[in-house]
Short mmCIF file of C-alpha atoms in Angstrom, two decimals:
data_model
loop_
_atom_site.label_atom_id
_atom_site.label_comp_id
_atom_site.label_asym_id
_atom_site.label_seq_id
_atom_site.Cartn_x
_atom_site.Cartn_y
_atom_site.Cartn_z
CA MET A 1 2.15 -30.20 -22.58
CA ALA A 2 0.46 -31.32 -19.34
CA ASP A 3 -2.12 -29.42 -17.49
CA MET A 4 -1.42 -27.79 -14.26
CA THR A 5 -1.85 -29.94 -11.14
CA THR A 6 -4.95 -29.64 -9.08
CA VAL A 7 -2.68 -27.86 -6.45
CA GLN A 8 -1.31 -25.44 -9.07
CA ARG A 9 -4.82 -24.61 -10.25
CA ALA A 10 -6.01 -24.01 -6.78
CA GLN A 11 -2.99 -21.71 -6.15
CA THR A 12 -3.82 -19.68 -9.45
CA HIS A 13 -7.50 -19.52 -8.48
CA ALA A 14 -6.54 -17.95 -5.24
CA GLU A 15 -3.96 -15.66 -6.81
CA LEU A 16 -6.48 -14.57 -9.42
CA MET A 17 -9.11 -13.83 -6.68
CA ARG A 18 -6.59 -11.82 -4.81
CA GLU A 19 -5.67 -9.79 -7.84
CA PHE A 20 -9.45 -9.07 -8.47
CA SER A 21 -9.70 -7.77 -4.97
CA ASP A 22 -6.55 -5.68 -5.06
CA SER A 23 -7.54 -4.04 -8.34
CA ARG A 24 -11.24 -3.91 -7.47
CA THR A 25 -12.12 -5.86 -10.51
CA SER A 26 -15.92 -6.63 -10.34
CA CYS A 27 -16.44 -10.31 -10.57
CA SER A 28 -19.95 -11.64 -11.22
CA LEU A 29 -18.90 -15.42 -11.05
CA THR A 30 -18.96 -17.63 -7.96
CA LYS A 31 -15.87 -19.36 -6.93
CA LEU A 32 -16.76 -22.57 -8.64
CA GLN A 33 -17.59 -20.86 -11.87
CA LEU A 34 -14.28 -18.88 -11.80
CA ARG A 35 -12.36 -22.18 -11.02
CA ALA A 36 -14.25 -23.85 -14.01
CA ALA A 37 -13.24 -21.04 -16.30
CA LEU A 38 -9.53 -21.25 -15.06
CA ASP A 39 -9.56 -24.99 -15.61
CA ALA A 40 -10.99 -24.57 -19.02
CA ALA A 41 -8.38 -22.05 -19.96
CA ASP A 42 -5.61 -24.26 -18.68
CA THR A 43 -6.98 -27.26 -20.65
CA TRP A 44 -7.25 -25.08 -23.81
CA VAL A 45 -3.65 -24.08 -23.45
CA SER A 46 -2.61 -27.68 -23.35
CA ALA A 47 -4.72 -28.64 -26.22
CA ASN A 48 -3.52 -25.75 -28.41
CA ALA A 49 0.16 -25.79 -27.42
CA ALA A 50 1.13 -27.71 -30.67
CA ALA A 51 -0.78 -25.25 -32.74
CA PHE A 52 1.02 -22.36 -31.29
CA ASN A 53 4.41 -24.19 -31.84
CA THR A 54 3.43 -24.57 -35.50
CA ALA A 55 2.56 -20.99 -35.82
CA LEU A 56 6.00 -19.83 -34.82
CA PRO A 57 8.67 -19.23 -37.54
CA VAL A 58 10.98 -22.09 -38.12
CA ALA A 59 13.95 -20.40 -36.60
CA ALA A 60 12.14 -19.68 -33.35
CA ARG A 61 10.45 -23.07 -33.39
CA THR A 62 13.65 -25.00 -33.52
CA ALA A 63 15.90 -22.50 -31.40
CA LEU A 64 13.67 -21.65 -28.52
CA SER A 65 13.03 -24.10 -25.59
CA ALA A 66 9.47 -24.96 -24.43
CA THR A 67 9.99 -22.53 -21.51
CA ASP A 68 11.18 -19.83 -23.91
CA LYS A 69 8.20 -20.25 -26.02
CA ALA A 70 5.87 -20.16 -23.00
CA LYS A 71 7.66 -16.96 -21.93
CA LEU A 72 7.06 -15.50 -25.43
CA LEU A 73 3.36 -16.29 -25.18
CA MET A 74 3.10 -14.84 -21.75
CA PHE A 75 4.68 -11.63 -22.81
CA VAL A 76 2.50 -11.22 -25.83
CA VAL A 77 -0.62 -11.97 -23.71
CA ALA A 78 0.41 -9.73 -20.96
CA LYS A 79 1.11 -6.78 -23.32
CA ARG A 80 -2.18 -7.26 -25.25
CA PHE A 81 -3.89 -7.20 -21.72
CA LYS A 82 -2.08 -4.06 -20.54
CA VAL A 83 -2.90 -2.20 -23.81
CA GLY A 84 -6.48 -3.47 -23.94
CA ALA A 85 -5.78 -5.44 -27.12
CA VAL A 86 -7.72 -8.54 -25.78
CA MET B 1 -36.07 -4.32 21.52
CA ALA B 2 -32.36 -5.35 20.94
CA THR B 3 -29.66 -3.71 22.78
CA THR B 4 -26.12 -3.02 21.54
CA ARG B 5 -23.62 -4.47 23.96
CA LYS B 6 -20.33 -3.78 22.12
CA GLU B 7 -19.04 -2.60 18.83
CA PHE B 8 -15.93 -4.00 17.17
CA PHE B 9 -13.91 -2.18 14.55
CA PRO B 10 -10.96 -3.13 12.40
CA ASP B 11 -8.44 -1.14 14.40
CA GLY B 12 -9.32 -2.82 17.62
CA ALA B 13 -8.59 -6.28 16.35
CA HIS B 14 -5.68 -8.48 17.16
CA PHE B 15 -4.54 -11.42 15.35
CA PRO B 16 -3.19 -15.05 15.43
CA THR B 17 0.49 -15.71 14.30
CA ALA B 18 -0.75 -16.91 10.96
CA ASN B 19 -3.77 -16.81 8.66
CA PHE B 20 -5.21 -13.39 9.68
CA PRO B 21 -7.07 -10.79 7.49
CA ALA B 22 -4.83 -7.98 6.29
CA GLN B 23 -5.66 -4.32 7.20
CA VAL B 24 -6.73 -2.78 4.01
CA VAL B 25 -7.32 0.88 3.72
CA LEU B 26 -9.89 1.95 0.94
CA ALA B 27 -8.23 4.92 -0.21
CA SER B 28 -11.04 6.00 -2.51
CA GLY B 29 -13.51 5.64 0.29
CA GLY B 30 -11.91 8.19 2.51
CA ASN B 31 -9.20 5.91 3.77
CA ARG B 32 -11.85 3.68 5.30
CA LEU B 33 -10.01 0.83 7.28
CA THR B 34 -11.00 -2.64 6.84
CA LEU B 35 -9.92 -6.16 7.34
CA ALA B 36 -9.70 -8.21 4.22
CA TYR B 37 -10.71 -11.79 4.71
CA ASP B 38 -9.36 -13.90 1.92
CA ALA B 39 -11.41 -16.06 -0.32
CA ALA B 40 -9.01 -19.08 -0.49
CA VAL B 41 -7.65 -19.22 3.07
CA ASP B 42 -9.63 -19.37 6.31
CA GLU B 43 -8.52 -16.30 8.15
CA THR B 44 -9.16 -15.14 11.82
CA ALA B 45 -9.22 -11.83 13.77
CA TYR B 46 -9.89 -11.50 17.61
CA TRP B 47 -11.50 -8.74 19.65
CA SER B 48 -11.39 -8.54 23.53
CA MET B 49 -13.78 -7.17 25.93
CA ILE B 50 -15.16 -7.52 29.42
CA ALA B 51 -18.67 -9.27 29.44
CA PRO B 52 -21.07 -6.37 30.28
CA GLN B 53 -23.23 -6.73 33.37
CA GLY B 54 -26.81 -7.86 33.12
CA VAL B 55 -26.82 -9.65 29.89
CA THR B 56 -29.66 -12.13 30.06
CA GLY B 57 -31.02 -12.38 26.55
CA ALA B 58 -29.68 -14.26 23.44
CA LEU B 59 -26.60 -12.72 21.81
CA SER B 60 -25.85 -12.28 18.28
CA LEU B 61 -22.95 -10.77 16.25
CA LYS B 62 -23.91 -8.50 13.43
CA VAL B 63 -20.98 -8.37 10.94
CA HIS B 64 -20.96 -5.45 8.63
CA TYR B 65 -18.86 -6.06 5.49
CA CYS B 66 -18.59 -5.18 1.83
CA MET B 67 -16.95 -7.20 -1.02
CA ALA B 68 -13.86 -5.95 -2.65
CA SER B 69 -14.80 -7.45 -6.05
CA ALA B 70 -17.50 -10.05 -5.95
CA THR B 71 -21.08 -9.15 -7.14
CA THR B 72 -22.63 -12.71 -6.70
CA GLY B 73 -22.39 -15.56 -4.29
CA ALA B 74 -22.35 -15.71 -0.46
CA VAL B 75 -19.84 -15.37 2.23
CA TYR B 76 -19.92 -17.61 5.43
CA PHE B 77 -18.50 -16.21 8.58
CA GLN B 78 -17.93 -18.03 11.88
CA ALA B 79 -17.75 -16.44 15.42
CA GLN B 80 -16.24 -18.30 18.47
CA VAL B 81 -16.56 -17.05 22.01
CA GLU B 82 -13.86 -17.55 24.74
CA ALA B 83 -14.97 -16.52 28.20
CA ILE B 84 -12.50 -16.74 30.93
CA THR B 85 -13.95 -16.35 34.57
CA PRO B 86 -11.32 -15.20 37.12
CA ALA B 87 -9.68 -18.33 38.71
CA ASP B 88 -10.64 -20.44 35.80
CA ALA B 89 -8.07 -23.28 35.23
CA THR B 90 -7.20 -21.83 31.95
CA ASP B 91 -3.48 -20.97 31.32
CA LEU B 92 -3.89 -17.86 29.06
CA ASP B 93 -0.13 -18.10 28.33
CA ALA B 94 -0.40 -21.60 27.03
CA GLY B 95 -3.53 -21.84 24.74
CA THR B 96 -7.01 -20.89 24.11
CA SER B 97 -10.36 -22.11 25.10
CA PHE B 98 -12.70 -21.11 22.42
CA ASP B 99 -16.30 -22.67 22.35
CA THR B 100 -17.47 -24.24 19.14
CA ALA B 101 -18.09 -22.14 16.19
CA ASN B 102 -21.23 -20.38 15.46
CA SER B 103 -22.03 -19.53 11.84
CA GLY B 104 -23.87 -17.12 9.51
CA ASN B 105 -23.81 -16.55 5.83
CA GLY B 106 -25.54 -14.44 3.42
CA THR B 107 -25.67 -13.28 -0.13
CA VAL B 108 -23.29 -10.55 -1.09
CA PRO B 109 -24.63 -7.29 -2.54
CA ALA B 110 -24.95 -6.94 -6.31
CA THR B 111 -22.38 -4.15 -6.29
CA ALA B 112 -18.93 -4.45 -4.79
CA GLY B 113 -18.29 -2.00 -2.15
CA TYR B 114 -21.94 -1.85 -0.90
CA GLU B 115 -22.33 -2.76 2.66
CA GLN B 116 -24.13 -5.71 4.03
CA VAL B 117 -24.73 -7.48 7.28
CA ILE B 118 -24.53 -11.00 8.26
CA SER B 119 -26.13 -12.11 11.60
CA ILE B 120 -24.51 -14.86 13.69
CA THR B 121 -26.46 -16.19 16.60
CA LEU B 122 -23.92 -16.87 19.45
CA THR B 123 -25.54 -20.16 20.67
CA ALA B 124 -22.18 -21.47 21.78
CA LYS B 125 -20.87 -18.74 24.09
CA ASP B 126 -18.49 -20.63 26.49
CA ASN B 127 -20.75 -20.31 29.53
CA TRP B 128 -20.41 -16.42 29.26
CA THR B 129 -20.83 -14.71 32.63
CA ASP B 130 -20.97 -11.07 33.59
CA GLY B 131 -17.51 -9.67 34.09
CA ASP B 132 -15.62 -12.50 32.21
CA LEU B 133 -12.76 -11.77 30.01
CA ILE B 134 -14.14 -12.31 26.65
CA ARG B 135 -12.59 -12.82 23.20
CA ILE B 136 -14.46 -13.13 20.01
CA ALA B 137 -12.88 -14.80 17.09
CA LEU B 138 -14.41 -13.94 13.69
CA SER B 139 -13.31 -16.11 10.71
CA ARG B 140 -14.22 -16.36 7.17
CA ASP B 141 -14.73 -20.04 6.45
CA ALA B 142 -13.33 -19.71 2.92
CA ASP B 143 -13.36 -23.43 2.12
CA ASN B 144 -16.90 -23.97 3.27
CA ALA B 145 -19.29 -25.00 0.41
CA SER B 146 -21.60 -22.07 1.36
CA ASP B 147 -18.75 -19.52 0.94
CA THR B 148 -19.20 -19.05 -2.81
CA ALA B 149 -18.14 -15.38 -3.42
CA THR B 150 -14.85 -14.71 -5.02
CA GLY B 151 -12.36 -12.21 -3.62
CA ASP B 152 -11.82 -10.53 -0.36
CA ALA B 153 -14.78 -9.88 2.21
CA LEU B 154 -13.90 -6.52 3.68
CA PHE B 155 -14.83 -6.40 7.38
CA LEU B 156 -16.03 -3.04 8.43
CA ALA B 157 -17.57 -3.43 11.98
CA ALA B 158 -19.47 -5.79 14.15
CA GLU B 159 -22.08 -5.11 16.71
CA LEU B 160 -22.62 -7.38 19.61
CA GLN B 161 -26.37 -7.41 20.14
CA GLU B 162 -28.55 -8.72 22.99
CA ALA B 163 -32.07 -9.80 21.96
#
């Protein structure tokens, strides 16, 4: 799995800052620090994609596409965020 | 002693066709009206006025703002002046004639929502003359290296001050 492009990371950075503003989420990082964290998270996802795939049951591992697996992970992370299980 | 020459508020602003700050109402702040300057895109708002009579001193713009979320870093604002004297060869229907940008930046408050003021000295003021038709363009230079604070800078008001 490839990292996001520089443009995609910049877009995500902007979207994240807008979400912080809209939700009035206090942010004690500068733009550069927040961007570095975002880059690191993206790199971590790339580096651990194979481990995530291995963790899935065989049926899901073989039947689901890479996009499906990404959606699965997104739903789990989103739900954990919503219920505070992070 | 400094003299207040004009005050500008969010509801008096007008905007370019693109890249302008959204009007945001702070519901929990008693429906306080603000202009939300984005942290990733340079955005601009305008205010118009007639140049008051008898201005002889240096002018500065005191920008009152608070941050939506940031508690560290700095914001970098730019103010440009457009001064149109009657009979100037400026086609108002065809373009603008803003002078070069004046800038000011400052560290944001450690608590989001707290007010702070950034002072911008209007050195470049387009040969401002009493009675001119004036526009002030206020922008956040979001991609400037000195603009380090995340999230929206919420414009509250500005004071045009004569030294």
